[in-house]
mmCIF file of C-alpha atoms in Angstrom:
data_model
loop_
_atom_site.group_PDB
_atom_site.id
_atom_site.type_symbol
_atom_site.label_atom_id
_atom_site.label_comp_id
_atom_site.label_asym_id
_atom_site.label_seq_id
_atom_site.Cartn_x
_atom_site.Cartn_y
_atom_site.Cartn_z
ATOM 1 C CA UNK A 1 0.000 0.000 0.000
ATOM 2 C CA UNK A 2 1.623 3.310 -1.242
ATOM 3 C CA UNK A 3 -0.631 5.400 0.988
ATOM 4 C CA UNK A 4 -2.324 7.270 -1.789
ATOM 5 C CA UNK A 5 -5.945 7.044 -1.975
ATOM 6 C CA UNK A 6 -8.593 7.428 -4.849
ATOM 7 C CA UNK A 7 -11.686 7.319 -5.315
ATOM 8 C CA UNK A 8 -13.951 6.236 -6.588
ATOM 9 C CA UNK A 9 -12.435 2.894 -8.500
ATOM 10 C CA UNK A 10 -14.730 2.887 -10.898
ATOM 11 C CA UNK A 11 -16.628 5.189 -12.508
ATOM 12 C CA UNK A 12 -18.964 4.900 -15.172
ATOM 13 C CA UNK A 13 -21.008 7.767 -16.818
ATOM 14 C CA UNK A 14 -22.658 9.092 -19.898
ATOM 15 C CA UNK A 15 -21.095 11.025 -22.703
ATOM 16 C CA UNK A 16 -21.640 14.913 -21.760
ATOM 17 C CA UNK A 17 -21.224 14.520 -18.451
ATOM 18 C CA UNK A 18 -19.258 16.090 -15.837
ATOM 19 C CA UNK A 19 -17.141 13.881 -12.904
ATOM 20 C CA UNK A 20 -14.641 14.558 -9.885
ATOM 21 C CA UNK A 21 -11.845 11.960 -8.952
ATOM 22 C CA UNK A 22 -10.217 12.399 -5.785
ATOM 23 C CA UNK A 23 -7.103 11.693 -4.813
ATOM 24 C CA UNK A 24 -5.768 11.580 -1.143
ATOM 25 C CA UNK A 25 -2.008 11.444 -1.199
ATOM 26 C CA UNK A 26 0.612 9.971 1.701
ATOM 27 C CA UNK A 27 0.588 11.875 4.908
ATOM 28 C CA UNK A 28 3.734 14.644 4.345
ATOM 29 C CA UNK A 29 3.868 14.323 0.882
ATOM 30 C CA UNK A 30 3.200 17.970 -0.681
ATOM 31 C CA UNK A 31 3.065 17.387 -4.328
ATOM 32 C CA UNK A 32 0.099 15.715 -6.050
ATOM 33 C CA UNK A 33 0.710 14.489 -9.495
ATOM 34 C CA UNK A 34 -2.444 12.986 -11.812
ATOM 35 C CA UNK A 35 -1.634 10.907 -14.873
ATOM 36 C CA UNK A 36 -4.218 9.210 -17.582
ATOM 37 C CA UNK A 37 -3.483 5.864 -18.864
ATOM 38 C CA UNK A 38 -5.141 4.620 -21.804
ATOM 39 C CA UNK A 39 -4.765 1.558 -24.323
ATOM 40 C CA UNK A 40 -3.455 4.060 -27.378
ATOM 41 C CA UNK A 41 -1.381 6.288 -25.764
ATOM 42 C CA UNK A 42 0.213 4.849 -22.557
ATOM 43 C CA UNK A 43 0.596 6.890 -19.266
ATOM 44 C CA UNK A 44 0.811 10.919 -20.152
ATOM 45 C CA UNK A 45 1.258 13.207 -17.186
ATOM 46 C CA UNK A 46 -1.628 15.637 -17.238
ATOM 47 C CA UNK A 47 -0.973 18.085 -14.435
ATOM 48 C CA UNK A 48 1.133 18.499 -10.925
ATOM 49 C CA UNK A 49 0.134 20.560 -8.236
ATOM 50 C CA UNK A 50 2.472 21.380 -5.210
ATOM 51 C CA UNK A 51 1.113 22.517 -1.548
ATOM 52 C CA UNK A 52 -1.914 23.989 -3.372
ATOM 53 C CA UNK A 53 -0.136 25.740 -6.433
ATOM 54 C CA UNK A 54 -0.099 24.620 -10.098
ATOM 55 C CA UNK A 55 3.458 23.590 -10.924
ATOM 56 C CA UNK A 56 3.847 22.032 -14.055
ATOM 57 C CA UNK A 57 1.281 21.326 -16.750
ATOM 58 C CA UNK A 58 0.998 18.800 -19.436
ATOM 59 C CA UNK A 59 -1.163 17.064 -21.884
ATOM 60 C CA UNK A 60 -4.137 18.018 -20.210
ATOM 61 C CA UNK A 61 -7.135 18.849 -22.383
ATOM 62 C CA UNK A 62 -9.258 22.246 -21.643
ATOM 63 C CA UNK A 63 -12.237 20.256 -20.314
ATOM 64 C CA UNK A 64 -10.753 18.985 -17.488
ATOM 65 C CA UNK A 65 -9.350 20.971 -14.280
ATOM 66 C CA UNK A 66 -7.644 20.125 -11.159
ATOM 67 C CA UNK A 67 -7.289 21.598 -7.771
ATOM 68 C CA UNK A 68 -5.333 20.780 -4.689
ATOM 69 C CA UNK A 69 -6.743 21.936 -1.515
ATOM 70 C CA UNK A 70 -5.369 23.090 1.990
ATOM 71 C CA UNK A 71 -5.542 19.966 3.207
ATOM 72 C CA UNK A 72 -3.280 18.670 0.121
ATOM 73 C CA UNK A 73 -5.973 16.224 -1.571
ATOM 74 C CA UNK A 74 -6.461 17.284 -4.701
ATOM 75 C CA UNK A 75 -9.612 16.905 -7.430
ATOM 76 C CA UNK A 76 -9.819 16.124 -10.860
ATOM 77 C CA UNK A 77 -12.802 17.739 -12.622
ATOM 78 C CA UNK A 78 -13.523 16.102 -15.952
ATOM 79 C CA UNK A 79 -16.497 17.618 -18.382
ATOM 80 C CA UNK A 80 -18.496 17.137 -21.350
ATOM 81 C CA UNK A 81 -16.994 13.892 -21.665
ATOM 82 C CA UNK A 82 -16.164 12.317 -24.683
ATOM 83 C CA UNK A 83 -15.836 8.324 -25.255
ATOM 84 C CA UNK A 84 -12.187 8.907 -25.745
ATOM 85 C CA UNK A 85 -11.892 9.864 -22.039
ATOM 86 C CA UNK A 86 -12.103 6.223 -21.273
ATOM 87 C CA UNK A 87 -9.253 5.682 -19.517
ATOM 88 C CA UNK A 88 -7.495 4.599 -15.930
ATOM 89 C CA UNK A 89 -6.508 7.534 -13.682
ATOM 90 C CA UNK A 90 -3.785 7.548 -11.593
ATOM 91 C CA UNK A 91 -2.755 10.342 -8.815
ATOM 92 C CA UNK A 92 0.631 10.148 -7.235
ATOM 93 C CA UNK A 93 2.022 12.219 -4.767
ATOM 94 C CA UNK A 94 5.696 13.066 -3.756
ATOM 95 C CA UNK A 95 7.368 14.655 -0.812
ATOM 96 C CA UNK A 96 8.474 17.772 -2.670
ATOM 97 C CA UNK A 97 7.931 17.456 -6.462
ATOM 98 C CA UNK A 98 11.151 17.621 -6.998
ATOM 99 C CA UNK A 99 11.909 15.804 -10.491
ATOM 100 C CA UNK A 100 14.201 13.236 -8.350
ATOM 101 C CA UNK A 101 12.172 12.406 -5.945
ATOM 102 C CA UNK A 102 9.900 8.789 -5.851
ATOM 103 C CA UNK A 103 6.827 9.235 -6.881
ATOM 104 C CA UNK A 104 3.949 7.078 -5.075
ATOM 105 C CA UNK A 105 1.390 5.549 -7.198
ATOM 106 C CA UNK A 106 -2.807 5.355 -6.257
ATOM 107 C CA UNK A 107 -4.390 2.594 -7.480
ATOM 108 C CA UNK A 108 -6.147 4.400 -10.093
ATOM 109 C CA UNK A 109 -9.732 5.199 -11.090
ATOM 110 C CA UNK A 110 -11.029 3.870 -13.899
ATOM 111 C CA UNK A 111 -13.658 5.833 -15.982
ATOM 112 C CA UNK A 112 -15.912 4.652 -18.593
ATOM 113 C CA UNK A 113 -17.575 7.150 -21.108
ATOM 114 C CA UNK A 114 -20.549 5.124 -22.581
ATOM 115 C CA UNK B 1 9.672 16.787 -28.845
ATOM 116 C CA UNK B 2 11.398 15.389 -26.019
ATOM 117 C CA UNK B 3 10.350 12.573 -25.234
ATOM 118 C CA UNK B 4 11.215 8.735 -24.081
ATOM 119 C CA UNK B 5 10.381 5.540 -26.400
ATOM 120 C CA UNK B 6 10.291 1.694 -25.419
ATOM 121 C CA UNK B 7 10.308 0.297 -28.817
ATOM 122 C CA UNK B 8 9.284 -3.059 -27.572
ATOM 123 C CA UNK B 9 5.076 -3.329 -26.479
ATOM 124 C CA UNK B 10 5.595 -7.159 -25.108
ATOM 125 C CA UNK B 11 8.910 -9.132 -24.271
ATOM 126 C CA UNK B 12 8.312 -12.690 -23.753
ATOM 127 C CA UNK B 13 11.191 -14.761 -22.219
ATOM 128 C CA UNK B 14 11.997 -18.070 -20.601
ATOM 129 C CA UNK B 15 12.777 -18.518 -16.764
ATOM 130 C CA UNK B 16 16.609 -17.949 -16.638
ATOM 131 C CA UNK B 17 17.053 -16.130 -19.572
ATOM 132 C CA UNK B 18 18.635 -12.529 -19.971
ATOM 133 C CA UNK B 19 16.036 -9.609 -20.233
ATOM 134 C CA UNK B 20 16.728 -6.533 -21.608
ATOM 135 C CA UNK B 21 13.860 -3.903 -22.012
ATOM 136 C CA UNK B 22 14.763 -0.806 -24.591
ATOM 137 C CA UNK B 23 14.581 2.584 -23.628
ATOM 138 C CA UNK B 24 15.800 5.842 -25.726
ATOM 139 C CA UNK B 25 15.464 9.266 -24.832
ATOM 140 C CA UNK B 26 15.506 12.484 -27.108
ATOM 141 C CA UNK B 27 16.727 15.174 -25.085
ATOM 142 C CA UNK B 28 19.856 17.363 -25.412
ATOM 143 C CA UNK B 29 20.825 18.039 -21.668
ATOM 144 C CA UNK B 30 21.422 15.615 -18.836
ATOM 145 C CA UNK B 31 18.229 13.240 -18.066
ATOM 146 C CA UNK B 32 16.893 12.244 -15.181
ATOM 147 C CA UNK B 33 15.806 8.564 -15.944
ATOM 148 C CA UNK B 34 13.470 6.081 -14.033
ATOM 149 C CA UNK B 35 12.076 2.753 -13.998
ATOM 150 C CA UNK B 36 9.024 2.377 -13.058
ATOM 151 C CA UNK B 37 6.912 -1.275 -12.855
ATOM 152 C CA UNK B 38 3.571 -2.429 -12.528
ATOM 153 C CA UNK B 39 2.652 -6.041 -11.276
ATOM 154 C CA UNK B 40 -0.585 -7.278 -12.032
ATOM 155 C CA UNK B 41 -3.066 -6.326 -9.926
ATOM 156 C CA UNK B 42 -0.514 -3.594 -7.951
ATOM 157 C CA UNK B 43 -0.083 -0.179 -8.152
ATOM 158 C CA UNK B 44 2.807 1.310 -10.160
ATOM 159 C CA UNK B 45 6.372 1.520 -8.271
ATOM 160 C CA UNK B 46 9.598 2.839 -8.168
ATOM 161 C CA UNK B 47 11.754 0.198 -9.765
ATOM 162 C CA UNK B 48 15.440 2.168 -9.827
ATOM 163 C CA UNK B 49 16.593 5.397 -11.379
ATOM 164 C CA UNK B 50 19.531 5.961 -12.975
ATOM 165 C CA UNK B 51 21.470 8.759 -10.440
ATOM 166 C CA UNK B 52 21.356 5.737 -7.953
ATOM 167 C CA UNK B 53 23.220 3.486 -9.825
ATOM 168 C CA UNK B 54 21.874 0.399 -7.930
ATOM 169 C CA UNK B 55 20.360 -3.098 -8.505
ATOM 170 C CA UNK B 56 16.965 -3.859 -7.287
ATOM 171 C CA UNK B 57 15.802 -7.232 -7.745
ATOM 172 C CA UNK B 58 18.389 -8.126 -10.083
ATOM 173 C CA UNK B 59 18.172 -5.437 -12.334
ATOM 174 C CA UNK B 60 20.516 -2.911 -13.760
ATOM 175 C CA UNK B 61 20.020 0.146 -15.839
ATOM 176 C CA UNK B 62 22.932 1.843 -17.253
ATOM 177 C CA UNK B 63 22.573 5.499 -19.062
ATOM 178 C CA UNK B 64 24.302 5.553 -22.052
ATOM 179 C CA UNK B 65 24.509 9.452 -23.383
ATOM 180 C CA UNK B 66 26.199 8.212 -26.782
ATOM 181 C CA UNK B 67 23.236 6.012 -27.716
ATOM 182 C CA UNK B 68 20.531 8.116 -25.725
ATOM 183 C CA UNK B 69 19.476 5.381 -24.139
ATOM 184 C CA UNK B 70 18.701 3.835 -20.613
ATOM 185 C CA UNK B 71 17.869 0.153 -20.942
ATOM 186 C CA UNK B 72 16.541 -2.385 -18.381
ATOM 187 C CA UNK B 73 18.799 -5.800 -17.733
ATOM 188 C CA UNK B 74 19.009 -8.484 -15.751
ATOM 189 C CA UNK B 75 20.903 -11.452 -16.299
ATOM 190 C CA UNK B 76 18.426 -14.220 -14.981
ATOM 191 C CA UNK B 77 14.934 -13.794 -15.276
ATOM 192 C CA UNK B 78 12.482 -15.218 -12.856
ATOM 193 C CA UNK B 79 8.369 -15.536 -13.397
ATOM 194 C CA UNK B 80 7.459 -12.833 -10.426
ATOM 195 C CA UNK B 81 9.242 -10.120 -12.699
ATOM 196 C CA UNK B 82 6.477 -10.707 -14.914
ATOM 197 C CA UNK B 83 4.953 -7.276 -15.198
ATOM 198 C CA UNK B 84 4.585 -3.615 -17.335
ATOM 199 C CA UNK B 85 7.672 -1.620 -16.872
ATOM 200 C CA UNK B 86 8.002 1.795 -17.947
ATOM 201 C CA UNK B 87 10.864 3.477 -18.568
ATOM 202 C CA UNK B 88 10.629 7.305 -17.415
ATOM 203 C CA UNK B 89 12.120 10.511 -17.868
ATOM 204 C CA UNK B 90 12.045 13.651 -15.422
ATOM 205 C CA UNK B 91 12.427 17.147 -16.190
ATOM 206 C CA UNK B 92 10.795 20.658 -15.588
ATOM 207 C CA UNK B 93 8.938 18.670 -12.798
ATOM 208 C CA UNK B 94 7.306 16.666 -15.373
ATOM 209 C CA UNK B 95 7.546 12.593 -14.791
ATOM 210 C CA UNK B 96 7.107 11.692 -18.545
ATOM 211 C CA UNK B 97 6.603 8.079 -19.390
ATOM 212 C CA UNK B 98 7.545 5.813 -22.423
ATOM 213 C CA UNK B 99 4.673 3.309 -23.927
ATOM 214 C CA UNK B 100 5.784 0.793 -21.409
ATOM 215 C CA UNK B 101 6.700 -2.760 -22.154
ATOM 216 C CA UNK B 102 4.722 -5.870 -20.698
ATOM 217 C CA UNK B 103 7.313 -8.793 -20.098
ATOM 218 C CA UNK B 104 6.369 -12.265 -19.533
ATOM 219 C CA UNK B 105 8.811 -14.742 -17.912
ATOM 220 C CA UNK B 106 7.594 -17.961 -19.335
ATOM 221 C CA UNK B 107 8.379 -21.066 -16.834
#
């Protein structure tokens, strides 16, 4: 058990929709990192938040938003979903998101656009 | 783009045989390279990075700056290092990750 928590572990919703994943990361760790894994394009780092601030940014599409609150979990707001946002999402969380540093892995929530 | 590629989707090997897993690079400065794995049914781990320079469970990654490349070995392969590994590469505080490879260690 890495200590990082989402939920839920399954999700499945309706094209147009709107959903929130959560992620809970180790106790200390600062940094909250979310990632989307899907059959055609492997694991691509969508976004990294550190102690509540947006610090680094990647292929993450204009529909979806993330936060990372005071208390350090952080939320992953997907909308108007599309069938192509099928896919497992992980959250990971580090100690100080520095590049170096382990990064623990959640278990993942898996979402299904139908 | 910079980015890392594991040419190989699935490497199937016998118990006892050498694995190697591919990784290259593209990226002019100095990398910051992981390996990360994935067991079936586990969450995705830390396997070894490459400013470490250590074996865990066997395997060995060297970083090769000539060939741009990182690759995965260990000498003797055993069935519980069946799994997805994923070679990774670290910079601007982004963890970016290759395809991945799934290798099964056939008994």
């Amino acid at each position: 058990d890495s200590g990082v928590t989402q939920t839920p572990k399954h999700l499945i919703t309706a094209t147009g929709q709107r959903v929130t994943l959560r992620c809970s990361p180790r106790s200390g760790d600062l940094s909250v990192y979310w990632y989307q894994q899907s059959l055609d394009q492997g694991l691509q780092f969508l976004i990294q938040y550190y102690n509540g601030e947006e610090r680094a940014k990647g292929n993450i599409l204009e529909r979806f938003s993330a936060q990372q609150f005071p208390d350090l979990h952080s939320e992953l707001n997907l909308s108007s979903l599309e069938l192509g946002d099928s896919a497992l999402y992980f959250c990971a969380s580090s100690v100080d998101g520095a590049v170096d540093t382990e990064a623990f892995f959640g278990q993942g929530t898996r979402l299904t656009v139908v | 783009a910079q980015r890392v590629t594991q040419p190989e989707k699935l490497l199937s090997v016998f118990k006892g045989a050498p694995v190697e897993l591919k990784c290259n690079y593209s990226y002019s400065g100095s990398p910051e390279l992981f390996w990360y794995v994935q067991y079936s049914r586990q969450r995705l781990q830390l396997l070894l990075r490459h400013i470490s320079r250590e074996s865990i469970k066997g395997f060995t990654a060297d970083l090769n700056k000539g060939e741009t490349s990182f690759h995965l070995k260990k000498p003797f392969a055993q069935e519980e290092d069946s799994a997805m590994y994923y070679c990774a590469w670290a910079a601007g505080n982004k963890l970016t990750f290759g395809g991945g490879t799934r290798v099964l260690v056939k008994p």
